[in-house]
Amino acid sequence: MEALIPVINKLQDVFNTVGADIIQLPQIAVVGTQSSGKSSVLESLVGRDLLPRGTGIVTRRPLILQLVHVDPGDGRKNEDGDVEEWGKFLHTKNKIYSDFDEIRQEIENETERVSGNNKGISDDPIHLKIFSPHVVNLTLVDLPGITKVPVGDQPKDIEIQIRDLILKHISNPNCIILAVTAANTDMATSEALKVAREVDPDGRRTLAVVTKLDLMDAGTDAMDVLMGRVIPVKLGIIGVVNRSQLDINNRKSVTDAIRDEYAFLQKKYPSLANRNGTKYLARTLNRLLMHHIRDCLPELKTRINVLAAQYQSLLSSYGEPVEDQSATLLQLITKFATEYCNTIEGTAKYIETAELCGGARICYIFHETFGRTLESVDPLGGLSTIDILTAIRNATGPRPSLFVPEVSFELLVKKQVKRLEEPSLRCVELVHEEMQRIIQHCSNYSTQELQRFPKLHEAIVEVVTSLLRKRLPITNEMVHNLVAIELAYINTKHPDFADACGVMNNNIEEQRRNRMRELPAAVPRDKAAAAGPQGEQDGTGNWRGMLKKGEETAGSGPGSPLKGVVNLLDVPVPVARKLSSREQRDCEVIERLIKSYFLIVRKNIQDSVPKAVMHFLVNHVKDSLQSELVGQLYKSGLLNDLLTESEDMAQRRKEAADMLQALQRASQVIAEIRETHLW
């Protein structure tokens, strides 16, 4: 069990080499208000004076203090042959500090180097290792003291800054919180316990330390506090006696202070003396940290293995340094072209789950977007009864017709078929846009190696975009021609159209027979047929009726000079009126013919446009993509430029490799624990 703490120190050293804080290792964070005695507690645990002293805020950067116990025979020896205690800073590499005054000065210098001299704080920690035969194995984090009011030129939000810094460290679930409170203050108002409870409400990882037992008011003691009667703390409450400022000024050693502390506890708290004091605190912290490490190791091992796999994948995505430029370029071009085609075919390695992509979206455009748009086009949309009637009359010329003129049908059906061209061209545009999106999809997911070479990536995007741009007008022209082909020849002999006409003629004949049966018996059939519809019988349906009506209209005013004169130069303005039976029948015939033929053409367009888009755009790009990329980019004069890595890629590759190596070393350290049965 005792060897577990050095193992954590090894892990800390491993991650310190890469400057990473991605693994939350077990440690002890010291929390308390300014002048609560935090620094004195730490120095008592070390047994030496090593921390800066002064008024106001002194600790302005987190100090990660690793205490490493060394056997007397294993330590460094000085000229007198005695075991020497020494320290090492991470930022000074392998420099050894045997003078603890020099260690204190280095802490002050390093603090001012990063935090400045204006009493500001920084969350960049200082790493210090102390090797000594007089310490137990511990990892402690000294944090800035909690303050309320900024003094001097401190930032106005210094309280918030310190609080956020403390919470950042003690929020680590693998961290034991050492809450330091002075005995001469009310325990119920302890800021250290308050902030500890925010992240550890159950108190499972909080240990309270009560300092300055010797400075309580006369007639009072801390018995109730130390017994947990005021505020219970699950891990316990330990009281200590620190050196006063006068003791420090008089250079009283820590060893003498611990001896005086023991005497004070035996005199003032004899029943609690063996469960309080600096030595008991050190043993308790060592025991708690060992058990905490043992509990954290399984999760720690899992976390390290997961991160190792992630960094291995990240390093693989960065690729190896380029040796053979020609082979690398050809490989990247081939891989991009393959992934582009696979995305269209639906066989790509990376399949989108959030939205349709590639060939699936093209299929959706053909059969959902384009198909539904065509189906929503009304065969008679934009055509009114007056339009149809006018077209019929214009097609007859000066001669009245006995039958519906075929020219009027062709004129009107072409107008309706023309409306299919716009959605067809929009279908081409949507497919072209999706082909563009596939480029970005392949760049982001399928061929991450391209991120290494931004110039090559830009060149590939430009070549594919140019190829798509060249195919777009060709495809548009073909789709335009598909509609033009339908407009060029109205095939009234089309089998589907002929069947529709036969059914319609039968219906019309049936309607005619029904009308003949409804005529009065006194009216001869031939005269009834000659009289025609009701509008013709009253003299308004033939040319005589029109002239007569024209005379009445022209000379309607009393005393009008135009009475009896027909104005042949006026063009009749269509007005809303009830159609005659023949007019209504003619319009119905044309509408049915238009609808029948329009549905035939729409079916053809719905089938032929996707085929044209696939042939002239999608398949052509798939078939010619690789040859186009090779022809445009695989040139000796472009190799160096295209395969130039981004500026930070080499640095990122090195950082990923270092981190992977650190994680692998950490995994080996944990494996050694299992082999030696420490875990």
XYZ file of C-alpha atoms in Angstrom:
679
model
C 0.000 0.000 0.000
C 2.763 2.449 0.908
C 4.205 2.112 -2.599
C 1.021 3.396 -4.229
C 1.863 7.063 -3.618
C 5.254 6.856 -5.398
C 3.395 5.253 -8.294
C 1.108 8.300 -8.517
C 4.211 10.489 -8.352
C 5.582 8.550 -11.313
C 2.366 9.126 -13.224
C 2.530 12.820 -12.353
C 6.107 12.940 -13.695
C 5.022 11.179 -16.884
C 2.312 13.722 -17.652
C 4.449 16.645 -16.534
C 6.895 15.829 -19.349
C 4.190 16.637 -21.910
C 2.669 19.487 -19.935
C -0.718 17.783 -19.966
C -3.516 17.928 -17.448
C -5.862 15.456 -19.114
C -5.659 12.881 -16.313
C -7.011 13.831 -12.885
C -4.584 12.120 -10.518
C -5.294 11.613 -6.806
C -3.898 14.473 -4.712
C -4.596 16.611 -1.661
C -5.682 20.234 -2.150
C -5.152 22.665 0.732
C -7.984 25.212 0.999
C -8.379 28.064 3.468
C -8.684 31.809 3.909
C -5.712 34.139 3.925
C -3.672 33.886 7.144
C -5.519 30.754 8.252
C -2.208 28.913 8.596
C -2.140 26.953 5.308
C 1.520 27.601 4.603
C 2.498 26.715 8.183
C 0.662 23.387 7.910
C 2.512 22.553 4.682
C 5.886 23.537 6.144
C 5.175 21.385 9.191
C 4.500 18.423 6.921
C 7.752 19.064 5.031
C 9.723 19.876 8.169
C 11.506 22.814 6.527
C 10.907 26.505 5.774
C 10.352 26.666 2.031
C 7.260 28.786 1.313
C 7.166 32.557 0.754
C 5.942 34.626 3.677
C 4.376 38.073 3.913
C 1.191 40.015 4.399
C -1.849 39.788 2.137
C -1.981 37.242 -0.662
C 1.309 35.363 -0.946
C 0.336 32.152 -2.743
C -0.706 33.436 -6.182
C -0.164 30.288 -8.216
C -1.083 26.691 -7.370
C 1.945 24.907 -5.911
C 1.904 21.157 -6.568
C 4.173 19.815 -3.856
C 5.283 16.182 -4.088
C 6.872 14.819 -0.926
C 9.081 11.805 -1.649
C 10.393 9.733 1.219
C 13.975 8.521 0.717
C 15.856 6.122 2.941
C 18.915 7.578 4.672
C 21.169 5.290 2.682
C 19.592 6.211 -0.655
C 19.830 9.977 -0.386
C 22.451 12.375 -1.631
C 25.224 12.958 0.835
C 26.933 16.239 1.566
C 30.555 16.778 2.543
C 29.843 15.749 6.147
C 28.314 12.478 5.009
C 24.843 13.360 6.335
C 21.696 12.686 4.331
C 20.744 15.818 2.497
C 17.215 16.983 1.782
C 16.789 18.527 -1.639
C 14.212 19.813 -4.049
C 13.628 19.931 -7.812
C 11.385 22.202 -9.899
C 9.795 21.022 -13.112
C 10.514 24.318 -14.881
C 14.249 24.190 -14.045
C 14.568 20.625 -15.348
C 17.286 18.694 -13.499
C 18.663 21.481 -11.314
C 19.042 20.401 -7.679
C 18.204 22.796 -4.830
C 19.739 21.845 -1.503
C 19.239 25.279 0.080
C 15.602 25.729 1.075
C 15.984 29.507 1.143
C 16.884 29.215 -2.516
C 13.764 27.120 -3.083
C 11.631 29.847 -1.470
C 13.252 32.505 -3.644
C 12.682 30.450 -6.791
C 8.978 30.112 -5.913
C 8.721 33.899 -5.563
C 10.604 34.508 -8.821
C 8.532 32.002 -10.791
C 5.309 33.443 -9.355
C 6.200 36.982 -10.418
C 7.379 35.769 -13.835
C 3.898 34.468 -14.693
C 1.545 36.384 -12.382
C 3.372 39.708 -12.340
C 4.049 41.805 -9.265
C 0.598 43.364 -8.887
C -0.754 40.667 -6.543
C -2.677 39.039 -9.402
C -3.150 35.263 -9.602
C -2.619 32.596 -12.270
C -3.879 29.030 -12.657
C -0.550 27.880 -14.136
C 0.871 25.610 -11.391
C 4.417 25.421 -10.035
C 5.655 21.838 -9.671
C 8.071 21.173 -6.789
C 9.447 17.847 -5.536
C 10.955 17.515 -2.068
C 13.122 14.488 -1.288
C 13.690 13.829 2.405
C 13.911 10.974 4.910
C 11.708 13.013 7.260
C 8.576 13.148 5.109
C 5.871 10.688 4.202
C 4.864 10.191 0.572
C 2.255 12.812 -0.240
C 1.100 14.983 -3.135
C -0.233 18.338 -1.930
C -1.593 21.340 -3.818
C -1.268 24.713 -2.085
C -3.931 27.082 -3.422
C -4.306 30.860 -2.999
C -6.089 31.882 0.196
C -9.753 32.841 -0.014
C -10.181 36.620 0.153
C -13.169 38.939 0.085
C -11.892 42.469 -0.523
C -9.226 43.426 -3.099
C -6.326 45.372 -1.649
C -3.826 47.631 -3.345
C -3.795 47.159 -7.105
C -5.436 43.712 -7.051
C -8.147 43.122 -9.675
C -11.629 44.021 -8.463
C -12.817 40.476 -9.171
C -9.961 38.849 -7.234
C -12.459 37.021 -5.010
C -14.156 35.408 -8.037
C -10.800 34.543 -9.627
C -9.542 32.784 -6.495
C -12.842 30.991 -5.978
C -12.889 29.698 -9.576
C -9.269 28.551 -9.240
C -10.023 26.651 -6.026
C -13.157 25.033 -7.479
C -11.215 23.964 -10.571
C -8.867 21.876 -8.405
C -11.213 20.535 -5.736
C -13.891 19.588 -8.306
C -11.569 16.752 -9.305
C -13.328 13.653 -7.857
C -9.891 12.137 -7.178
C -8.890 15.057 -4.946
C -8.914 15.006 -1.131
C -9.831 18.433 0.267
C -7.820 19.659 3.263
C -10.001 22.447 4.680
C -7.918 24.679 6.966
C -9.689 26.880 9.538
C -8.209 28.924 12.392
C -9.370 27.943 15.880
C -9.843 31.579 16.905
C -12.655 31.988 14.349
C -16.171 30.616 14.353
C -16.148 27.142 12.786
C -19.692 27.677 11.544
C -18.466 30.503 9.277
C -15.539 28.577 7.820
C -15.109 29.558 4.166
C -12.954 26.485 3.553
C -15.670 24.066 4.697
C -18.289 26.044 2.810
C -16.492 25.825 -0.538
C -15.621 22.156 0.125
C -19.280 21.267 0.621
C -20.160 22.762 -2.771
C -18.234 20.005 -4.553
C -18.315 17.352 -1.816
C -21.737 17.648 -0.180
C -21.439 14.200 1.452
C -18.024 15.016 2.926
C -16.527 11.751 1.642
C -13.250 13.401 0.657
C -12.982 16.372 3.043
C -10.628 16.485 6.046
C -10.733 19.515 8.376
C -7.625 20.997 10.000
C -7.961 23.455 12.884
C -4.909 25.712 13.302
C -3.813 28.211 15.956
C -5.114 26.206 18.908
C -2.785 28.199 21.125
C -4.302 31.558 20.135
C -7.841 31.003 21.403
C -9.331 33.417 23.911
C -8.598 32.749 27.569
C -11.169 30.468 29.116
C -12.132 28.826 25.832
C -10.951 25.690 24.091
C -11.557 23.760 20.874
C -12.704 20.535 22.503
C -16.182 20.601 20.943
C -14.759 21.505 17.553
C -12.130 18.747 17.611
C -14.716 16.208 18.773
C -16.945 17.095 15.799
C -19.764 18.386 17.930
C -19.942 21.773 16.173
C -19.607 20.659 12.553
C -19.094 16.945 11.907
C -16.618 16.017 9.176
C -16.587 12.399 7.957
C -12.838 12.086 7.443
C -12.165 13.774 10.759
C -10.973 17.031 12.351
C -7.321 17.403 13.349
C -5.941 20.283 15.414
C -2.386 21.622 15.016
C -0.263 24.371 16.535
C 1.756 26.457 14.085
C 4.703 28.738 14.548
C 3.812 32.350 15.166
C 5.243 35.164 13.077
C 7.555 35.930 15.989
C 8.798 32.328 15.954
C 9.466 32.598 12.234
C 11.293 35.906 12.672
C 13.395 34.322 15.424
C 14.212 31.445 13.057
C 12.547 28.818 15.207
C 12.942 25.485 13.456
C 10.045 23.314 12.454
C 11.439 20.476 14.546
C 11.338 22.628 17.672
C 7.841 23.818 16.768
C 6.594 20.208 16.491
C 8.119 19.399 19.882
C 6.408 22.428 21.467
C 3.163 21.476 19.714
C 3.259 18.032 21.313
C 3.821 19.568 24.748
C 0.923 21.981 24.251
C -1.490 19.209 23.239
C -0.475 17.029 26.176
C -1.132 19.918 28.534
C -4.302 21.419 27.004
C -5.941 18.395 25.345
C -4.434 15.309 26.997
C -7.268 13.021 25.938
C -6.981 14.086 22.301
C -3.207 14.543 22.032
C -2.618 11.246 20.234
C -5.247 12.124 17.551
C -3.992 15.654 16.818
C -0.788 17.386 15.893
C 1.348 17.639 12.762
C 2.751 14.097 12.884
C -0.708 12.565 13.229
C -1.904 14.794 10.386
C 0.921 13.560 8.138
C 0.150 9.900 8.888
C -3.571 10.464 8.374
C -3.046 12.187 5.036
C -0.702 9.425 3.931
C -3.277 6.762 4.861
C -6.187 8.599 3.241
C -4.239 9.223 0.063
C -3.180 5.572 -0.217
C -6.742 4.315 0.177
C -7.982 6.986 -2.215
C -5.402 5.987 -4.812
C -6.381 2.334 -4.459
C -10.032 3.217 -5.086
C -9.223 5.462 -8.058
C -6.818 3.178 -9.913
C -9.388 1.047 -11.822
C -11.087 4.110 -13.267
C -7.696 5.727 -13.855
C -6.527 2.700 -15.837
C -9.657 2.773 -17.993
C -9.272 6.504 -18.632
C -5.630 6.083 -19.679
C -6.467 3.231 -22.072
C -9.288 5.222 -23.696
C -7.068 8.274 -24.155
C -4.275 6.129 -25.588
C -6.652 4.759 -28.224
C -7.882 8.268 -29.051
C -4.375 9.664 -29.462
C -3.343 6.639 -31.521
C -6.212 7.384 -33.899
C -5.330 11.083 -33.912
C -1.693 10.339 -34.704
C -2.728 8.003 -37.510
C -4.862 10.751 -39.022
C -1.838 13.055 -39.095
C 0.061 10.465 -41.121
C 3.768 9.837 -41.438
C 6.213 12.371 -42.913
C 6.191 12.206 -46.727
C 9.084 10.267 -48.271
C 7.889 9.368 -51.786
C 5.960 12.426 -53.006
C 4.739 10.872 -56.266
C 3.349 7.778 -54.579
C 1.771 9.836 -51.787
C 0.074 12.212 -54.212
C -1.276 9.389 -56.367
C -2.486 7.549 -53.279
C -4.357 10.588 -51.939
C -5.936 11.355 -55.324
C -7.037 7.742 -55.745
C -8.428 7.571 -52.240
C -10.411 10.791 -52.658
C -11.850 9.675 -56.012
C -12.765 6.263 -54.559
C -14.433 7.777 -51.514
C -16.309 10.271 -53.688
C -17.699 7.487 -55.872
C -18.433 5.281 -52.837
C -20.407 8.116 -51.244
C -22.574 8.261 -54.356
C -22.977 4.480 -54.415
C -23.702 4.299 -50.675
C -20.665 2.136 -49.859
C -18.544 4.803 -48.137
C -16.765 3.950 -44.884
C -18.265 6.911 -43.048
C -22.050 6.876 -43.290
C -24.027 9.940 -42.259
C -26.731 9.294 -39.675
C -27.997 12.836 -39.177
C -29.147 13.508 -42.756
C -29.280 12.029 -46.242
C -26.035 12.319 -48.145
C -24.582 11.404 -51.528
C -26.457 8.893 -53.633
C -29.287 8.644 -51.093
C -29.979 12.372 -51.385
C -29.817 12.203 -55.191
C -32.390 9.390 -55.091
C -34.552 11.510 -52.792
C -34.280 14.444 -55.226
C -35.359 12.276 -58.161
C -38.271 10.446 -56.605
C -39.473 12.730 -53.840
C -38.566 16.332 -54.586
C -38.727 16.217 -58.396
C -41.457 13.562 -58.559
C -43.782 15.364 -56.164
C -43.153 18.698 -57.859
C -44.229 17.268 -61.215
C -47.280 15.634 -59.676
C -48.286 18.942 -58.160
C -48.366 20.594 -61.599
C -52.027 20.941 -62.611
C -52.520 19.790 -66.217
C -54.968 22.667 -66.737
C -53.207 25.173 -64.518
C -53.236 28.687 -65.920
C -55.919 27.855 -68.464
C -59.371 29.390 -68.127
C -62.485 28.423 -70.089
C -62.259 31.725 -71.979
C -58.646 30.887 -72.976
C -59.734 27.537 -74.371
C -62.742 29.032 -76.175
C -60.611 31.813 -77.654
C -58.037 29.287 -78.901
C -60.796 27.254 -80.563
C -62.211 30.326 -82.338
C -58.788 31.560 -83.413
C -58.033 28.146 -84.885
C -61.163 28.166 -87.078
C -60.334 31.407 -88.872
C -63.166 33.094 -90.819
C -65.029 29.839 -91.385
C -67.294 28.340 -88.756
C -66.264 24.777 -87.910
C -68.393 21.740 -87.464
C -65.789 20.012 -85.285
C -63.255 21.065 -82.646
C -60.093 22.138 -84.507
C -56.992 20.034 -83.761
C -54.736 23.095 -83.988
C -56.295 24.560 -80.856
C -55.510 21.378 -78.948
C -51.854 21.411 -80.014
C -51.508 25.100 -79.188
C -52.883 24.651 -75.691
C -51.155 21.364 -74.830
C -47.750 22.756 -75.807
C -48.298 25.659 -73.470
C -48.971 23.220 -70.629
C -46.083 20.889 -71.456
C -43.700 23.866 -71.424
C -44.440 24.261 -67.714
C -42.555 21.018 -67.029
C -39.225 22.527 -68.078
C -38.643 24.690 -64.980
C -38.958 21.878 -62.367
C -36.817 19.663 -64.603
C -33.989 22.221 -64.674
C -34.385 22.720 -60.922
C -33.852 18.964 -60.500
C -30.517 19.276 -62.318
C -29.535 22.170 -60.063
C -30.325 20.231 -56.881
C -28.282 17.220 -57.991
C -25.399 19.515 -58.911
C -25.519 21.076 -55.446
C -25.422 17.644 -53.820
C -22.423 16.654 -55.925
C -20.723 19.758 -54.542
C -21.651 18.792 -50.971
C -20.085 15.356 -51.442
C -16.720 17.072 -51.918
C -16.927 18.609 -48.445
C -18.219 15.360 -46.967
C -15.228 13.422 -48.292
C -12.837 16.119 -47.054
C -14.271 16.126 -43.527
C -14.898 12.449 -42.886
C -13.455 10.154 -45.493
C -10.001 11.499 -46.316
C -8.699 13.251 -43.221
C -5.172 12.994 -44.614
C -6.056 15.889 -46.904
C -6.118 18.157 -43.863
C -2.345 17.714 -43.728
C -1.954 19.279 -47.169
C -4.201 22.343 -47.469
C -2.927 23.250 -50.947
C -3.642 19.769 -52.273
C -7.073 19.910 -50.692
C -7.814 23.239 -52.360
C -6.557 21.937 -55.716
C -8.736 18.804 -55.537
C -11.799 20.861 -54.637
C -11.100 23.202 -57.545
C -10.678 20.345 -60.067
C -13.883 18.570 -58.996
C -15.817 21.848 -58.872
C -14.572 22.733 -62.352
C -15.600 19.305 -63.664
C -19.090 19.712 -62.215
C -19.301 23.236 -63.590
C -18.483 21.971 -67.094
C -21.088 19.230 -66.957
C -23.886 21.473 -65.681
C -24.699 23.328 -68.956
C -24.448 20.074 -70.908
C -26.945 18.406 -68.606
C -29.210 21.444 -68.647
C -29.190 21.426 -72.440
C -30.130 17.761 -72.525
C -33.032 18.299 -70.135
C -34.119 21.310 -72.149
C -34.046 19.128 -75.250
C -36.184 16.472 -73.560
C -38.934 19.028 -73.115
C -38.317 20.455 -76.596
C -38.663 16.954 -78.056
C -42.075 16.620 -76.483
C -43.048 20.018 -77.860
C -41.728 19.240 -81.339
C -44.284 16.556 -82.147
C -47.641 16.055 -80.479
C -48.189 12.350 -81.032
C -51.953 11.958 -81.032
C -51.449 8.362 -82.141
C -49.784 7.472 -78.870
C -51.424 4.248 -77.637
C -52.329 5.690 -74.236
C -53.716 8.834 -75.841
C -55.697 6.893 -78.460
C -57.325 4.800 -75.732
C -58.273 7.947 -73.819
C -59.773 9.496 -76.967
C -61.812 6.357 -77.650
C -63.306 6.385 -74.183
C -64.016 10.116 -74.461
C -65.725 9.769 -77.886
C -67.932 7.046 -76.509
C -68.927 9.318 -73.643
C -69.711 12.212 -76.005
C -71.785 9.978 -78.292
C -73.679 8.676 -75.301
C -74.417 12.239 -74.185
C -75.649 13.147 -77.712
C -78.031 10.201 -77.789
C -79.381 11.154 -74.385
C -80.137 14.686 -75.593
C -81.915 13.379 -78.706
C -84.134 11.185 -76.566
C -85.076 14.181 -74.414
C -86.398 16.277 -77.415
C -90.252 16.670 -77.854
C -91.823 14.166 -80.241
C -93.266 16.968 -82.486
C -89.806 18.157 -83.494
C -88.275 16.188 -86.372
C -84.859 14.738 -85.683
C -83.281 16.364 -88.734
C -84.678 19.795 -87.844
C -83.617 19.385 -84.252
C -80.135 18.605 -85.451
C -80.242 21.561 -87.824
C -81.550 23.893 -85.110
C -78.695 22.829 -82.841
C -78.361 24.098 -79.297
C -80.771 26.450 -77.632
C -78.513 29.407 -78.286
C -78.811 28.770 -82.055
C -82.587 28.432 -81.948
C -83.058 31.892 -80.514
C -80.990 33.454 -83.260
C -77.946 34.185 -81.166
C -75.853 31.188 -82.116
C -75.494 31.740 -85.892
C -74.148 34.609 -87.972
C -77.623 36.113 -88.483
C -78.145 36.171 -84.774
C -74.750 37.798 -84.256
C -75.543 40.484 -86.828
C -78.924 41.053 -85.331
C -77.435 41.275 -81.885
C -74.780 43.618 -83.224
C -77.453 45.882 -84.708
C -79.295 46.011 -81.435
C -76.135 46.745 -79.501
C -74.821 49.365 -81.932
C -78.114 51.221 -82.178
C -79.372 50.766 -78.714
C -79.520 54.435 -77.838
C -82.596 56.404 -78.889
C -81.882 58.580 -81.870
C -78.448 57.067 -82.337
C -76.939 57.702 -85.804
C -75.379 54.224 -85.770
C -78.681 52.427 -85.544
C -78.728 49.504 -87.981
C -74.930 49.733 -88.621
C -72.528 46.912 -87.611
C -69.084 48.074 -86.355
C -66.753 45.432 -87.829
C -63.595 47.076 -86.449
C -64.411 46.454 -82.765
C -62.860 43.332 -81.180
C -65.355 41.687 -78.811
C -64.184 41.753 -75.209
C -64.826 38.422 -73.456
C -67.358 38.883 -70.734
C -68.637 36.469 -68.137
C -71.635 34.730 -69.615
C -73.233 31.353 -69.658
C -71.727 29.135 -72.325
C -73.904 27.493 -74.880
C -74.153 23.741 -74.850
C -71.852 23.405 -77.824
C -69.267 25.775 -76.375
C -69.332 23.904 -73.099
C -68.977 20.593 -74.916
C -66.068 21.840 -77.017
C -64.243 23.154 -73.937
C -64.734 19.858 -72.125
C -63.337 17.959 -75.091
C -60.207 20.126 -75.229
C -59.696 19.953 -71.447
C -59.908 16.170 -71.467
C -57.538 15.885 -74.386
C -55.032 18.265 -72.775
C -55.175 16.449 -69.464
C -54.792 13.041 -71.075
C -51.829 14.059 -73.222
C -50.212 16.106 -70.435
C -50.191 13.090 -68.116
C -48.468 11.037 -70.816
C -45.769 13.691 -71.293
C -45.349 14.199 -67.536
C -44.784 10.495 -67.109
C -42.144 10.589 -69.849
C -40.393 13.600 -68.314
C -40.505 12.094 -64.812
C -38.752 9.039 -66.179
C -36.313 10.582 -68.667
C -34.971 13.574 -66.666
C -33.396 11.463 -63.852
C -31.873 9.189 -66.492
C -30.411 12.163 -68.327
C -29.024 13.652 -65.099
C -27.441 10.341 -64.126
C -25.863 9.856 -67.547
C -24.672 13.359 -68.354
C -23.759 14.516 -64.822
C -23.482 11.879 -62.091
C -22.072 8.906 -63.987
C -19.855 11.050 -66.175
C -18.257 12.677 -63.106
C -17.833 9.279 -61.433
C -16.196 7.750 -64.497
C -13.869 10.640 -65.297
C -13.060 11.974 -61.792
C -9.831 10.098 -61.156
C -8.453 10.660 -64.659
C -9.322 14.352 -64.379
C -7.563 14.661 -61.008
C -4.489 12.781 -62.201
C -4.322 14.790 -65.414
C -4.602 18.125 -63.618
C -2.530 17.473 -60.467
C -0.116 14.595 -61.005
C 2.684 16.716 -62.388
C 6.271 16.807 -61.199
C 6.312 20.583 -61.046
C 3.414 20.634 -58.579
C 4.567 17.928 -56.142
C 6.451 20.134 -53.679
C 3.760 22.776 -53.605
C 0.786 20.424 -53.285
C 2.388 18.256 -50.578
C 3.428 21.137 -48.346
C 2.036 20.446 -44.892
C 0.193 23.086 -42.909
C 2.425 25.061 -40.572
C 1.174 23.501 -37.344
C 0.841 19.922 -38.597
C 4.387 18.871 -37.656
C 3.942 20.374 -34.183
C 0.586 18.677 -33.709
C 2.050 15.339 -34.823
C 4.882 15.699 -32.292
C 2.501 16.638 -29.470
C 0.235 13.690 -30.256
C 3.227 11.309 -30.387
C 4.567 12.609 -27.058
C 1.166 12.315 -25.419
C 0.685 8.790 -26.766
C 4.105 7.820 -25.444
C 3.264 9.301 -22.030
C -0.032 7.411 -21.901
C 1.700 4.178 -22.854
C 4.282 4.704 -20.089
C 1.469 5.442 -17.634
C -0.274 2.233 -18.677
C 2.960 0.324 -18.036
C 3.260 1.868 -14.566
C -0.267 0.742 -13.670
C 0.456 -2.716 -15.102
C 3.485 -2.952 -12.806
C 1.202 -2.244 -9.838
C -0.928 -5.268 -10.677
C 2.130 -7.463 -11.157
C 3.542 -6.512 -7.737
C 0.117 -7.042 -6.091
C 0.025 -3.472 -4.808
C -3.486 -3.096 -6.190
